[in-house]
mmCIF file of C-alpha atoms and ligand atoms in Angstrom:
data_model
loop_
_atom_site.group_PDB
_atom_site.id
_atom_site.type_symbol
_atom_site.label_atom_id
_atom_site.label_comp_id
_atom_site.label_asym_id
_atom_site.label_seq_id
_atom_site.Cartn_x
_atom_site.Cartn_y
_atom_site.Cartn_z
ATOM 1 C CA MET A 1 0.000 0.000 0.000
ATOM 2 C CA ARG A 2 1.392 3.411 -0.983
ATOM 3 C CA ASN A 3 2.007 5.896 1.794
ATOM 4 C CA GLY A 4 1.178 3.299 4.349
ATOM 5 C CA GLY A 5 3.392 4.802 7.017
ATOM 6 C CA ARG A 6 5.676 1.814 6.848
ATOM 7 C CA ASN A 7 8.921 3.584 7.375
ATOM 8 C CA VAL A 8 9.988 1.102 10.065
ATOM 9 C CA VAL A 9 12.230 -1.501 8.460
ATOM 10 C CA LYS A 10 12.987 -4.721 10.319
ATOM 11 C CA THR A 11 15.948 -6.921 9.417
ATOM 12 C CA SER A 12 15.226 -10.637 9.816
ATOM 13 C CA PHE A 13 17.849 -13.372 9.711
ATOM 14 C CA LEU A 14 17.264 -17.100 9.462
ATOM 15 C CA THR A 15 18.237 -19.234 12.464
ATOM 16 C CA TYR A 16 20.898 -21.935 12.295
ATOM 17 C CA ASN A 17 18.250 -24.675 12.554
ATOM 18 C CA GLU A 18 16.193 -23.221 9.746
ATOM 19 C CA LEU A 19 19.279 -23.113 7.561
ATOM 20 C CA ASN A 20 20.079 -26.749 8.382
ATOM 21 C CA TYR A 21 16.747 -27.958 7.032
ATOM 22 C CA MET A 22 17.315 -26.346 3.625
ATOM 23 C CA ASN A 23 19.129 -27.930 0.746
ATOM 24 C CA THR A 24 22.490 -26.359 -0.112
ATOM 25 C CA LYS A 25 21.347 -24.404 -3.178
ATOM 26 C CA ILE A 26 18.419 -22.764 -1.379
ATOM 27 C CA LYS A 27 20.688 -22.240 1.624
ATOM 28 C CA MET A 28 23.205 -20.286 -0.472
ATOM 29 C CA LYS A 29 20.438 -18.165 -2.029
ATOM 30 C CA ALA A 30 18.972 -17.419 1.408
ATOM 31 C CA ILE A 31 22.346 -16.388 2.811
ATOM 32 C CA ILE A 32 23.087 -14.109 -0.168
ATOM 33 C CA PHE A 33 19.616 -12.572 0.100
ATOM 34 C CA CYS A 34 20.042 -11.885 3.821
ATOM 35 C CA LEU A 35 23.498 -10.378 3.350
ATOM 36 C CA CYS A 36 22.359 -8.120 0.500
ATOM 37 C CA PHE A 37 19.305 -7.046 2.473
ATOM 38 C CA ALA A 38 21.349 -6.295 5.579
ATOM 39 C CA CYS A 39 23.994 -4.337 3.623
ATOM 40 C CA ALA A 40 21.332 -2.171 2.010
ATOM 41 C CA LEU A 41 20.022 -1.006 5.370
ATOM 42 C CA PRO A 42 21.380 1.597 7.737
ATOM 43 C CA LEU A 43 22.233 0.377 11.226
ATOM 44 C CA GLY A 44 19.344 0.237 13.679
ATOM 45 C CA ALA A 45 15.634 0.732 13.137
ATOM 46 C CA GLN A 46 14.597 3.756 11.130
ATOM 47 C CA THR A 47 12.493 6.501 12.612
ATOM 48 C CA ASN A 48 8.814 5.719 12.298
ATOM 49 C CA LEU A 49 7.408 8.503 10.136
ATOM 50 C CA LEU A 50 3.827 9.443 9.282
ATOM 51 C CA PRO A 51 2.323 8.151 6.000
ATOM 52 C CA ASN A 52 3.371 10.309 3.088
ATOM 53 C CA GLY A 53 0.683 12.399 1.417
ATOM 54 C CA GLU A 54 -2.039 11.612 3.959
ATOM 55 C CA ILE A 55 -3.544 14.056 6.455
ATOM 56 C CA TRP A 56 -1.016 14.464 9.262
ATOM 57 C CA SER A 57 -2.972 15.324 12.378
ATOM 58 C CA ASP A 58 -1.653 17.107 15.430
ATOM 59 C CA GLU A 59 -2.626 16.023 18.955
ATOM 60 C CA ASN A 60 -6.018 17.761 18.479
ATOM 61 C CA GLY A 61 -6.804 15.860 15.292
ATOM 62 C CA VAL A 62 -6.186 18.937 13.105
ATOM 63 C CA HIS A 63 -4.171 18.709 9.860
ATOM 64 C CA ILE A 64 -0.710 20.110 10.574
ATOM 65 C CA ASN A 65 -0.384 23.538 8.989
ATOM 66 C CA ALA A 66 3.370 24.063 8.501
ATOM 67 C CA HIS A 67 4.198 24.193 4.815
ATOM 68 C CA GLY A 68 7.615 24.900 3.280
ATOM 69 C CA GLY A 69 8.922 24.207 6.748
ATOM 70 C CA GLY A 70 12.046 23.288 8.605
ATOM 71 C CA ILE A 71 12.822 21.672 11.947
ATOM 72 C CA LEU A 72 15.021 22.734 14.845
ATOM 73 C CA PHE A 73 16.013 20.161 17.449
ATOM 74 C CA HIS A 74 16.363 21.904 20.800
ATOM 75 C CA ASP A 75 16.548 20.602 24.378
ATOM 76 C CA GLY A 76 15.325 17.128 23.480
ATOM 77 C CA ARG A 77 12.415 18.125 21.223
ATOM 78 C CA TYR A 78 11.866 18.720 17.539
ATOM 79 C CA TYR A 79 10.255 22.057 16.621
ATOM 80 C CA TRP A 80 8.664 22.228 13.179
ATOM 81 C CA PHE A 81 8.098 25.711 11.756
ATOM 82 C CA GLY A 82 6.174 26.272 8.535
ATOM 83 C CA GLU A 83 3.836 28.515 6.584
ATOM 84 C CA HIS A 84 0.334 28.617 8.046
ATOM 85 C CA LYS A 85 -1.996 28.439 5.030
ATOM 86 C CA ILE A 86 -5.699 29.184 4.842
ATOM 87 C CA GLU A 87 -8.330 27.698 2.509
ATOM 88 C CA GLY A 88 -8.568 28.395 -1.205
ATOM 89 C CA THR A 89 -6.173 30.291 -3.438
ATOM 90 C CA ALA A 90 -6.187 33.114 -0.872
ATOM 91 C CA GLY A 91 -4.051 30.772 1.204
ATOM 92 C CA ASN A 92 -1.066 31.508 -0.982
ATOM 93 C CA LEU A 93 -0.843 34.917 0.693
ATOM 94 C CA ALA A 94 0.143 35.169 4.363
ATOM 95 C CA HIS A 95 -2.955 35.676 6.505
ATOM 96 C CA VAL A 96 -1.727 34.212 9.780
ATOM 97 C CA GLY A 97 2.051 33.726 9.991
ATOM 98 C CA VAL A 98 4.448 30.936 10.887
ATOM 99 C CA HIS A 99 3.020 27.946 12.756
ATOM 100 C CA CYS A 100 5.068 25.861 15.193
ATOM 101 C CA TYR A 101 4.571 22.246 16.302
ATOM 102 C CA SER A 102 6.733 20.153 18.593
ATOM 103 C CA SER A 103 7.412 16.446 18.933
ATOM 104 C CA SER A 104 9.746 14.038 20.665
ATOM 105 C CA ASP A 105 9.393 11.300 18.047
ATOM 106 C CA LEU A 106 8.566 13.036 14.712
ATOM 107 C CA ARG A 107 5.184 11.287 14.694
ATOM 108 C CA ASN A 108 3.128 12.795 17.505
ATOM 109 C CA TRP A 109 2.909 16.576 17.149
ATOM 110 C CA THR A 110 1.825 19.167 19.697
ATOM 111 C CA ASP A 111 0.407 22.441 18.379
ATOM 112 C CA GLU A 112 2.616 25.196 19.826
ATOM 113 C CA GLY A 113 0.618 27.943 18.098
ATOM 114 C CA ILE A 114 1.684 30.772 15.833
ATOM 115 C CA ALA A 115 5.352 31.563 16.383
ATOM 116 C CA LEU A 116 5.398 34.657 14.167
ATOM 117 C CA HIS A 117 2.198 36.600 13.554
ATOM 118 C CA VAL A 118 1.635 38.694 10.453
ATOM 119 C CA SER A 119 0.880 42.338 11.231
ATOM 120 C CA ASP A 120 -2.458 44.135 11.273
ATOM 121 C CA ASN A 121 -0.654 47.308 10.208
ATOM 122 C CA PRO A 122 -1.208 47.575 6.433
ATOM 123 C CA GLU A 123 2.086 49.483 6.153
ATOM 124 C CA SER A 124 4.091 46.598 7.628
ATOM 125 C CA ASP A 125 6.293 44.464 5.385
ATOM 126 C CA ILE A 126 4.440 41.465 6.828
ATOM 127 C CA ALA A 127 0.934 42.938 6.532
ATOM 128 C CA ARG A 128 -1.852 40.370 6.855
ATOM 129 C CA GLY A 129 -3.195 39.231 3.488
ATOM 130 C CA ARG A 130 -0.854 41.533 1.529
ATOM 131 C CA CYS A 131 2.449 39.677 1.582
ATOM 132 C CA ILE A 132 3.735 36.235 0.664
ATOM 133 C CA LEU A 133 5.710 34.639 3.484
ATOM 134 C CA GLU A 134 7.376 31.360 2.543
ATOM 135 C CA ARG A 135 9.817 28.690 3.706
ATOM 136 C CA PRO A 136 10.520 29.921 7.270
ATOM 137 C CA LYS A 137 13.511 28.318 8.994
ATOM 138 C CA VAL A 138 14.668 28.753 12.600
ATOM 139 C CA ILE A 139 18.180 28.367 14.004
ATOM 140 C CA TYR A 140 19.515 28.799 17.531
ATOM 141 C CA ASN A 141 22.414 31.099 18.282
ATOM 142 C CA ALA A 142 24.343 29.568 21.185
ATOM 143 C CA GLN A 143 26.225 32.817 21.861
ATOM 144 C CA THR A 144 23.269 35.195 22.033
ATOM 145 C CA LYS A 145 20.863 32.469 23.231
ATOM 146 C CA LYS A 146 18.313 33.764 20.718
ATOM 147 C CA PHE A 147 16.199 31.844 18.237
ATOM 148 C CA VAL A 148 16.469 33.405 14.797
ATOM 149 C CA MET A 149 13.916 32.926 12.022
ATOM 150 C CA TRP A 150 14.535 33.788 8.371
ATOM 151 C CA PHE A 151 11.957 33.517 5.612
ATOM 152 C CA HIS A 152 11.293 34.459 2.011
ATOM 153 C CA LEU A 153 9.120 37.557 1.887
ATOM 154 C CA GLU A 154 7.287 39.117 -1.041
ATOM 155 C CA VAL A 155 6.162 42.449 0.298
ATOM 156 C CA GLY A 156 3.733 43.242 -2.528
ATOM 157 C CA GLY A 157 2.267 39.749 -2.612
ATOM 158 C CA ASN A 158 3.293 39.219 -6.250
ATOM 159 C CA TYR A 159 6.791 37.682 -6.343
ATOM 160 C CA GLN A 160 8.416 40.962 -7.372
ATOM 161 C CA SER A 161 10.325 42.050 -4.282
ATOM 162 C CA ALA A 162 12.356 38.849 -3.594
ATOM 163 C CA ARG A 163 13.219 39.937 -0.052
ATOM 164 C CA SER A 164 14.206 38.078 3.105
ATOM 165 C CA GLY A 165 12.618 38.632 6.490
ATOM 166 C CA VAL A 166 14.241 38.064 9.860
ATOM 167 C CA ALA A 167 12.613 37.655 13.274
ATOM 168 C CA VAL A 168 13.967 36.799 16.711
ATOM 169 C CA ALA A 169 12.717 35.199 19.922
ATOM 170 C CA ASP A 170 13.939 34.286 23.414
ATOM 171 C CA CYS A 171 11.860 31.123 23.499
ATOM 172 C CA VAL A 172 11.907 28.484 20.768
ATOM 173 C CA THR A 173 8.152 28.557 20.229
ATOM 174 C CA GLY A 174 8.068 32.361 20.132
ATOM 175 C CA PRO A 175 6.620 34.882 20.022
ATOM 176 C CA TYR A 176 9.071 35.928 17.297
ATOM 177 C CA GLN A 177 9.551 39.639 16.857
ATOM 178 C CA PHE A 178 9.799 40.707 13.227
ATOM 179 C CA LEU A 179 12.937 42.839 12.841
ATOM 180 C CA ARG A 180 13.035 43.844 9.173
ATOM 181 C CA SER A 181 13.073 42.656 5.584
ATOM 182 C CA MET A 182 15.746 43.323 3.018
ATOM 183 C CA ARG A 183 17.495 42.412 -0.193
ATOM 184 C CA ILE A 184 20.749 40.607 0.600
ATOM 185 C CA ASN A 185 24.380 41.753 0.686
ATOM 186 C CA GLU A 186 23.986 45.132 -0.979
ATOM 187 C CA GLY A 187 27.405 46.482 -2.017
ATOM 188 C CA PHE A 188 29.246 43.144 -1.794
ATOM 189 C CA TRP A 189 30.585 41.141 -4.712
ATOM 190 C CA PRO A 190 30.359 37.339 -4.695
ATOM 191 C CA MET A 191 33.589 35.653 -3.574
ATOM 192 C CA ASN A 192 33.758 33.318 -6.556
ATOM 193 C CA VAL A 193 33.547 35.611 -9.577
ATOM 194 C CA ALA A 194 36.396 36.844 -11.741
ATOM 195 C CA GLY A 195 37.558 40.442 -11.341
ATOM 196 C CA HIS A 196 36.225 41.556 -14.717
ATOM 197 C CA LEU A 197 32.690 40.653 -13.567
ATOM 198 C CA LYS A 198 32.908 42.930 -10.553
ATOM 199 C CA GLU A 199 31.539 45.799 -12.609
ATOM 200 C CA LEU A 200 28.185 47.551 -12.395
ATOM 201 C CA LEU A 201 25.912 47.117 -15.393
ATOM 202 C CA ARG A 202 25.490 49.917 -17.903
ATOM 203 C CA PRO A 203 21.937 51.361 -18.175
ATOM 204 C CA ASP A 204 21.429 49.658 -21.553
ATOM 205 C CA GLU A 205 22.356 46.300 -19.974
ATOM 206 C CA VAL A 206 19.839 46.877 -17.178
ATOM 207 C CA GLU A 207 17.237 47.613 -19.847
ATOM 208 C CA TYR A 208 18.225 44.473 -21.759
ATOM 209 C CA ILE A 209 17.502 42.346 -18.655
ATOM 210 C CA ALA A 210 14.165 44.114 -18.143
ATOM 211 C CA GLU A 211 13.163 43.342 -21.725
ATOM 212 C CA LEU A 212 13.824 39.638 -21.192
ATOM 213 C CA ARG A 213 10.899 39.607 -18.718
ATOM 214 C CA LEU A 214 12.394 36.974 -16.451
ATOM 215 C CA THR A 215 9.555 35.433 -14.458
ATOM 216 C CA GLY A 216 11.384 33.042 -12.168
ATOM 217 C CA GLY A 217 11.132 30.051 -14.503
ATOM 218 C CA PHE A 218 13.763 28.769 -16.921
ATOM 219 C CA HIS A 219 14.596 31.255 -19.678
ATOM 220 C CA PRO A 220 16.738 30.209 -22.669
ATOM 221 C CA ASP A 221 18.399 33.638 -22.900
ATOM 222 C CA TYR A 222 19.077 33.945 -19.184
ATOM 223 C CA PRO A 223 21.939 36.412 -18.821
ATOM 224 C CA ARG A 224 24.006 34.255 -16.472
ATOM 225 C CA ASP A 225 26.563 36.825 -15.360
ATOM 226 C CA MET A 226 24.496 39.999 -15.280
ATOM 227 C CA VAL A 227 21.738 39.916 -12.672
ATOM 228 C CA PHE A 228 24.011 39.909 -9.611
ATOM 229 C CA ARG A 229 25.820 42.928 -11.085
ATOM 230 C CA ARG A 230 22.498 44.745 -11.544
ATOM 231 C CA ASP A 231 21.667 43.977 -7.898
ATOM 232 C CA PHE A 232 25.018 45.041 -6.435
ATOM 233 C CA ILE A 233 23.128 48.250 -5.769
ATOM 234 C CA GLY A 234 19.910 47.496 -3.900
ATOM 235 C CA GLY A 235 20.914 43.995 -2.853
ATOM 236 C CA GLN A 236 20.588 40.479 -4.174
ATOM 237 C CA MET A 237 17.213 38.803 -4.729
ATOM 238 C CA ALA A 238 16.358 35.881 -2.432
ATOM 239 C CA ARG A 239 13.351 33.586 -2.872
ATOM 240 C CA ASP A 240 13.238 29.856 -1.949
ATOM 241 C CA MET A 241 15.590 29.439 0.976
ATOM 242 C CA THR A 242 16.976 27.398 3.801
ATOM 243 C CA LEU A 243 19.410 27.913 6.683
ATOM 244 C CA PHE A 244 22.310 25.778 7.806
ATOM 245 C CA VAL A 245 24.486 25.964 10.935
ATOM 246 C CA ASP A 246 27.878 24.361 10.467
ATOM 247 C CA ASP A 247 29.910 22.527 13.118
ATOM 248 C CA ASP A 248 31.903 25.708 13.863
ATOM 249 C CA GLY A 249 28.708 27.662 14.647
ATOM 250 C CA LYS A 250 28.787 29.680 11.415
ATOM 251 C CA ALA A 251 25.371 29.955 9.816
ATOM 252 C CA TYR A 252 24.506 30.169 6.133
ATOM 253 C CA HIS A 253 21.509 31.362 4.163
ATOM 254 C CA ILE A 254 21.038 29.429 0.932
ATOM 255 C CA TYR A 255 18.557 30.883 -1.530
ATOM 256 C CA SER A 256 17.424 31.123 -5.142
ATOM 257 C CA SER A 257 18.699 34.424 -6.445
ATOM 258 C CA GLU A 258 19.275 36.345 -9.663
ATOM 259 C CA GLU A 259 15.680 35.917 -10.952
ATOM 260 C CA ASN A 260 15.794 32.293 -9.670
ATOM 261 C CA GLY A 261 18.505 31.410 -12.206
ATOM 262 C CA THR A 262 21.346 31.054 -9.690
ATOM 263 C CA LEU A 263 21.686 29.829 -6.112
ATOM 264 C CA HIS A 264 23.617 31.823 -3.521
ATOM 265 C CA ILE A 265 25.212 30.618 -0.314
ATOM 266 C CA ALA A 266 25.623 33.590 2.007
ATOM 267 C CA GLU A 267 27.280 33.593 5.412
ATOM 268 C CA LEU A 268 25.314 35.176 8.259
ATOM 269 C CA ALA A 269 26.885 37.528 10.801
ATOM 270 C CA ASP A 270 27.841 36.040 14.184
ATOM 271 C CA ASP A 271 24.467 36.956 15.720
ATOM 272 C CA TYR A 272 22.656 35.422 12.683
ATOM 273 C CA LEU A 273 20.546 38.601 12.348
ATOM 274 C CA SER A 274 22.197 39.943 9.199
ATOM 275 C CA HIS A 275 24.584 38.851 6.478
ATOM 276 C CA SER A 276 28.368 39.083 6.767
ATOM 277 C CA GLY A 277 28.894 40.079 3.126
ATOM 278 C CA ALA A 278 30.614 36.802 2.219
ATOM 279 C CA PHE A 279 28.688 34.883 -0.412
ATOM 280 C CA VAL A 280 29.131 32.656 -3.450
ATOM 281 C CA ARG A 281 27.044 32.009 -6.534
ATOM 282 C CA ILE A 282 26.513 28.391 -7.484
ATOM 283 C CA PHE A 283 25.078 26.789 -10.626
ATOM 284 C CA PRO A 284 24.460 30.048 -12.554
ATOM 285 C CA GLY A 285 21.715 29.600 -15.129
ATOM 286 C CA ARG A 286 20.540 26.218 -13.786
ATOM 287 C CA PHE A 287 17.348 27.562 -12.136
ATOM 288 C CA HIS A 288 17.318 25.745 -8.801
ATOM 289 C CA GLU A 289 14.571 26.212 -6.204
ATOM 290 C CA ALA A 290 13.762 24.582 -2.861
ATOM 291 C CA PRO A 291 17.319 24.178 -1.506
ATOM 292 C CA ALA A 292 17.756 21.736 1.403
ATOM 293 C CA ILE A 293 21.272 21.070 2.703
ATOM 294 C CA PHE A 294 22.957 18.646 5.076
ATOM 295 C CA LYS A 295 26.420 17.493 6.038
ATOM 296 C CA LYS A 296 27.559 13.904 6.491
ATOM 297 C CA ASP A 297 31.062 12.681 7.229
ATOM 298 C CA GLY A 298 32.473 16.130 6.455
ATOM 299 C CA LYS A 299 30.776 16.377 3.041
ATOM 300 C CA TYR A 300 27.981 18.780 2.153
ATOM 301 C CA PHE A 301 24.974 17.632 0.140
ATOM 302 C CA LEU A 302 22.334 19.896 -1.351
ATOM 303 C CA PHE A 303 18.934 18.800 -2.607
ATOM 304 C CA ALA A 304 16.945 21.209 -4.763
ATOM 305 C CA SER A 305 14.269 21.290 -7.446
ATOM 306 C CA GLY A 306 13.895 22.998 -10.791
ATOM 307 C CA CYS A 307 11.632 26.043 -11.196
ATOM 308 C CA THR A 308 8.113 25.035 -12.239
ATOM 309 C CA GLY A 309 5.968 27.056 -9.841
ATOM 310 C CA TRP A 310 3.796 24.871 -7.616
ATOM 311 C CA ALA A 311 4.054 21.873 -9.949
ATOM 312 C CA PRO A 312 6.576 19.254 -8.871
ATOM 313 C CA ASN A 313 9.616 18.459 -10.985
ATOM 314 C CA ALA A 314 12.719 16.274 -10.782
ATOM 315 C CA ALA A 315 14.910 16.726 -7.727
ATOM 316 C CA ARG A 316 18.565 17.587 -8.085
ATOM 317 C CA LEU A 317 21.475 16.690 -5.836
ATOM 318 C CA ALA A 318 24.857 18.380 -5.512
ATOM 319 C CA THR A 319 27.874 17.930 -3.267
ATOM 320 C CA ALA A 320 30.871 19.920 -2.039
ATOM 321 C CA GLU A 321 33.864 19.429 0.243
ATOM 322 C CA ARG A 322 33.499 22.987 1.559
ATOM 323 C CA ILE A 323 30.253 24.882 1.971
ATOM 324 C CA MET A 324 31.405 27.776 -0.204
ATOM 325 C CA GLY A 325 32.252 25.298 -2.974
ATOM 326 C CA GLU A 326 33.235 24.110 -5.491
ATOM 327 C CA TRP A 327 29.855 22.416 -5.805
ATOM 328 C CA THR A 328 29.297 19.533 -8.205
ATOM 329 C CA GLU A 329 25.925 18.370 -9.490
ATOM 330 C CA LEU A 330 25.218 14.648 -9.038
ATOM 331 C CA GLY A 331 21.916 14.414 -10.933
ATOM 332 C CA ASN A 332 18.496 13.210 -9.828
ATOM 333 C CA PRO A 333 18.671 11.425 -6.437
ATOM 334 C CA CYS A 334 15.263 9.705 -6.797
ATOM 335 C CA ARG A 335 14.867 5.983 -7.448
ATOM 336 C CA GLY A 336 11.478 4.608 -8.372
ATOM 337 C CA SER A 337 9.029 4.773 -11.250
ATOM 338 C CA LYS A 338 9.518 7.294 -14.061
ATOM 339 C CA GLU A 339 6.725 9.417 -12.597
ATOM 340 C CA GLU A 340 8.214 9.286 -9.092
ATOM 341 C CA CYS A 341 11.642 10.290 -10.375
ATOM 342 C CA GLU A 342 10.345 13.061 -12.628
ATOM 343 C CA THR A 343 8.220 14.582 -9.856
ATOM 344 C CA THR A 344 10.240 13.797 -6.703
ATOM 345 C CA PHE A 345 7.380 11.592 -5.504
ATOM 346 C CA ARG A 346 5.002 14.451 -6.427
ATOM 347 C CA ALA A 347 6.709 16.816 -3.999
ATOM 348 C CA GLN A 348 9.298 19.575 -3.655
ATOM 349 C CA SER A 349 12.109 19.670 -1.110
ATOM 350 C CA THR A 350 12.004 22.029 1.838
ATOM 351 C CA PHE A 351 14.528 20.786 4.450
ATOM 352 C CA VAL A 352 16.792 17.950 5.492
ATOM 353 C CA LEU A 353 16.413 16.947 9.124
ATOM 354 C CA LYS A 354 19.244 15.237 10.994
ATOM 355 C CA VAL A 355 17.625 12.770 13.383
ATOM 356 C CA HIS A 356 18.970 13.369 16.868
ATOM 357 C CA ASP A 357 21.423 10.744 18.129
ATOM 358 C CA LYS A 358 21.113 8.649 14.958
ATOM 359 C CA ASP A 359 23.113 8.375 11.771
ATOM 360 C CA GLU A 360 19.917 9.238 9.934
ATOM 361 C CA TRP A 361 18.681 12.154 7.818
ATOM 362 C CA ILE A 362 15.162 12.833 6.564
ATOM 363 C CA PHE A 363 14.316 14.536 3.280
ATOM 364 C CA MET A 364 11.307 16.767 3.944
ATOM 365 C CA ALA A 365 9.157 17.902 1.029
ATOM 366 C CA ASP A 366 5.815 19.548 0.260
ATOM 367 C CA ARG A 367 3.053 18.318 -1.977
ATOM 368 C CA TRP A 368 1.599 21.759 -2.700
ATOM 369 C CA CYS A 369 -2.101 22.364 -3.225
ATOM 370 C CA PRO A 370 -2.248 25.919 -4.644
ATOM 371 C CA ASN A 371 -6.030 25.838 -5.273
ATOM 372 C CA ASN A 372 -6.690 25.049 -1.629
ATOM 373 C CA ALA A 373 -3.409 25.945 0.031
ATOM 374 C CA ILE A 374 -4.341 24.585 3.476
ATOM 375 C CA ASP A 375 -4.650 21.081 2.007
ATOM 376 C CA GLY A 376 -0.948 20.842 1.093
ATOM 377 C CA ARG A 377 0.541 17.521 2.197
ATOM 378 C CA TYR A 378 3.920 16.369 3.450
ATOM 379 C CA VAL A 379 6.337 13.797 2.079
ATOM 380 C CA TRP A 380 9.213 12.798 4.335
ATOM 381 C CA ILE A 381 11.685 10.208 3.118
ATOM 382 C CA PRO A 382 14.587 8.711 5.083
ATOM 383 C CA ILE A 383 17.703 9.369 3.005
ATOM 384 C CA ARG A 384 19.628 6.292 1.929
ATOM 385 C CA PHE A 385 23.256 6.135 0.912
ATOM 386 C CA ASP A 386 24.791 3.942 -1.758
ATOM 387 C CA ALA A 387 28.089 2.108 -1.364
ATOM 388 C CA ALA A 388 29.985 5.261 -2.383
ATOM 389 C CA GLY A 389 28.158 7.289 0.262
ATOM 390 C CA THR A 390 25.994 9.173 -2.261
ATOM 391 C CA PRO A 391 22.497 9.979 -0.956
ATOM 392 C CA TYR A 392 19.400 8.757 -2.756
ATOM 393 C CA LEU A 393 15.663 8.753 -2.199
ATOM 394 C CA THR A 394 13.343 5.797 -2.563
ATOM 395 C CA LEU A 395 10.007 4.645 -1.207
ATOM 396 C CA GLU A 396 10.649 1.059 -2.167
ATOM 397 C CA GLU A 397 11.834 -0.533 1.056
ATOM 398 C CA ASN A 398 9.267 1.437 2.993
ATOM 399 C CA GLU A 399 6.307 0.367 0.943
ATOM 400 C CA PRO A 400 6.630 -3.237 -0.173
ATOM 401 C CA GLY A 401 4.033 -4.693 -2.469
ATOM 402 C CA GLU A 402 3.823 -1.881 -4.996
HETATM 403 C C1 LIG B 501 7.886 27.207 -5.949
HETATM 404 C C2 LIG B 501 8.480 27.529 -4.634
HETATM 405 O O1 LIG B 501 9.308 26.502 -4.286
HETATM 406 C C3 LIG B 501 7.400 27.766 -3.614
HETATM 407 O O2 LIG B 501 7.964 28.027 -2.378
HETATM 408 C C4 LIG B 501 6.562 28.891 -4.117
HETATM 409 O O3 LIG B 501 7.341 30.044 -4.152
HETATM 410 C C5 LIG B 501 6.036 28.588 -5.494
HETATM 411 N N1 LIG B 501 7.123 28.295 -6.387
HETATM 412 C C6 LIG B 501 5.232 29.713 -6.058
HETATM 413 O O4 LIG B 501 4.884 29.432 -7.387
#
């Protein structure tokens, strides 16, 4: 049965007596099967996740409302932050804010309420019903002891402003105080571009870009080395985003920039409340959205999607030895049917969760429902690793029989 919530995998071995009763040929086959099966599994039982694509209810029986979300593990609990959506297409604008849920086991969720409320002041950047507030992520700053939330913010509600919002709280569940919204790293050049590209655009070049009418989707004439130069003044665009705190406590904001054509990885300041000015461009002209990053055995891995609006597309995977690159694309990490691979199991990445105290990571994704935003569903897949240590995504072992 698909999405049957069967993410618990049990390894079974035959006993010595059972083996003795088999003839040699069958015995050999059984041993090979058991060895292969055991090698394909991570050590220990996997975390028991909720059934993909079904209604995930909180402790009150209400569908969890935390879309485009991310999870912070703090003081023994998981805190899931995501976009609170309302019914209908209106739900694609922010009417409520960022919802928070908590859990000790990633299966039973307590409603912790709205962590960040939109504002009733129509002049506010986060005015109720007038802005788009997407993909909130929260990190904890051990030095300041503050919880810091960043999110993608479209002030006009029409995907034109490509800003980032930041909010801060003393308590993990909030209330978060909205500080400001901004374009990113105004007046800083990317660290990984050649000197001759560190030049402002001429007015005719700015006009040329405007005439291309870049809409955030793939464009065959995408001017791959121009948009960041246009935005040197005014700051870099940032849409789909995630946050990552490295082992040394440095935090990074990873976002779709330059009209969605190019990803940026930007270092945050020590208090995580602004950017340090250090940033790199990666995969210019490849149109990545939905970045979700993790680190395993000293290597960085980045999942992302292509840019097809709310419709799902094929996931992409990349890796790097250092967070600021060089990054290398590894292709589509999905294994399954053609449809599953081409649509990332009908979902789009939002975050990778490291399971506490386990050598286990979970790929978190959204199955968007733009015509009735509140009905968006969640797809969480335990990440598997091949013999070379490359991550991949499959539902197969979780859902036998299909
Ligand atoms: C895809 C993005 O990943 C979503 O967060 C949202 O911005 C939609 N595009 C809007 O079309």
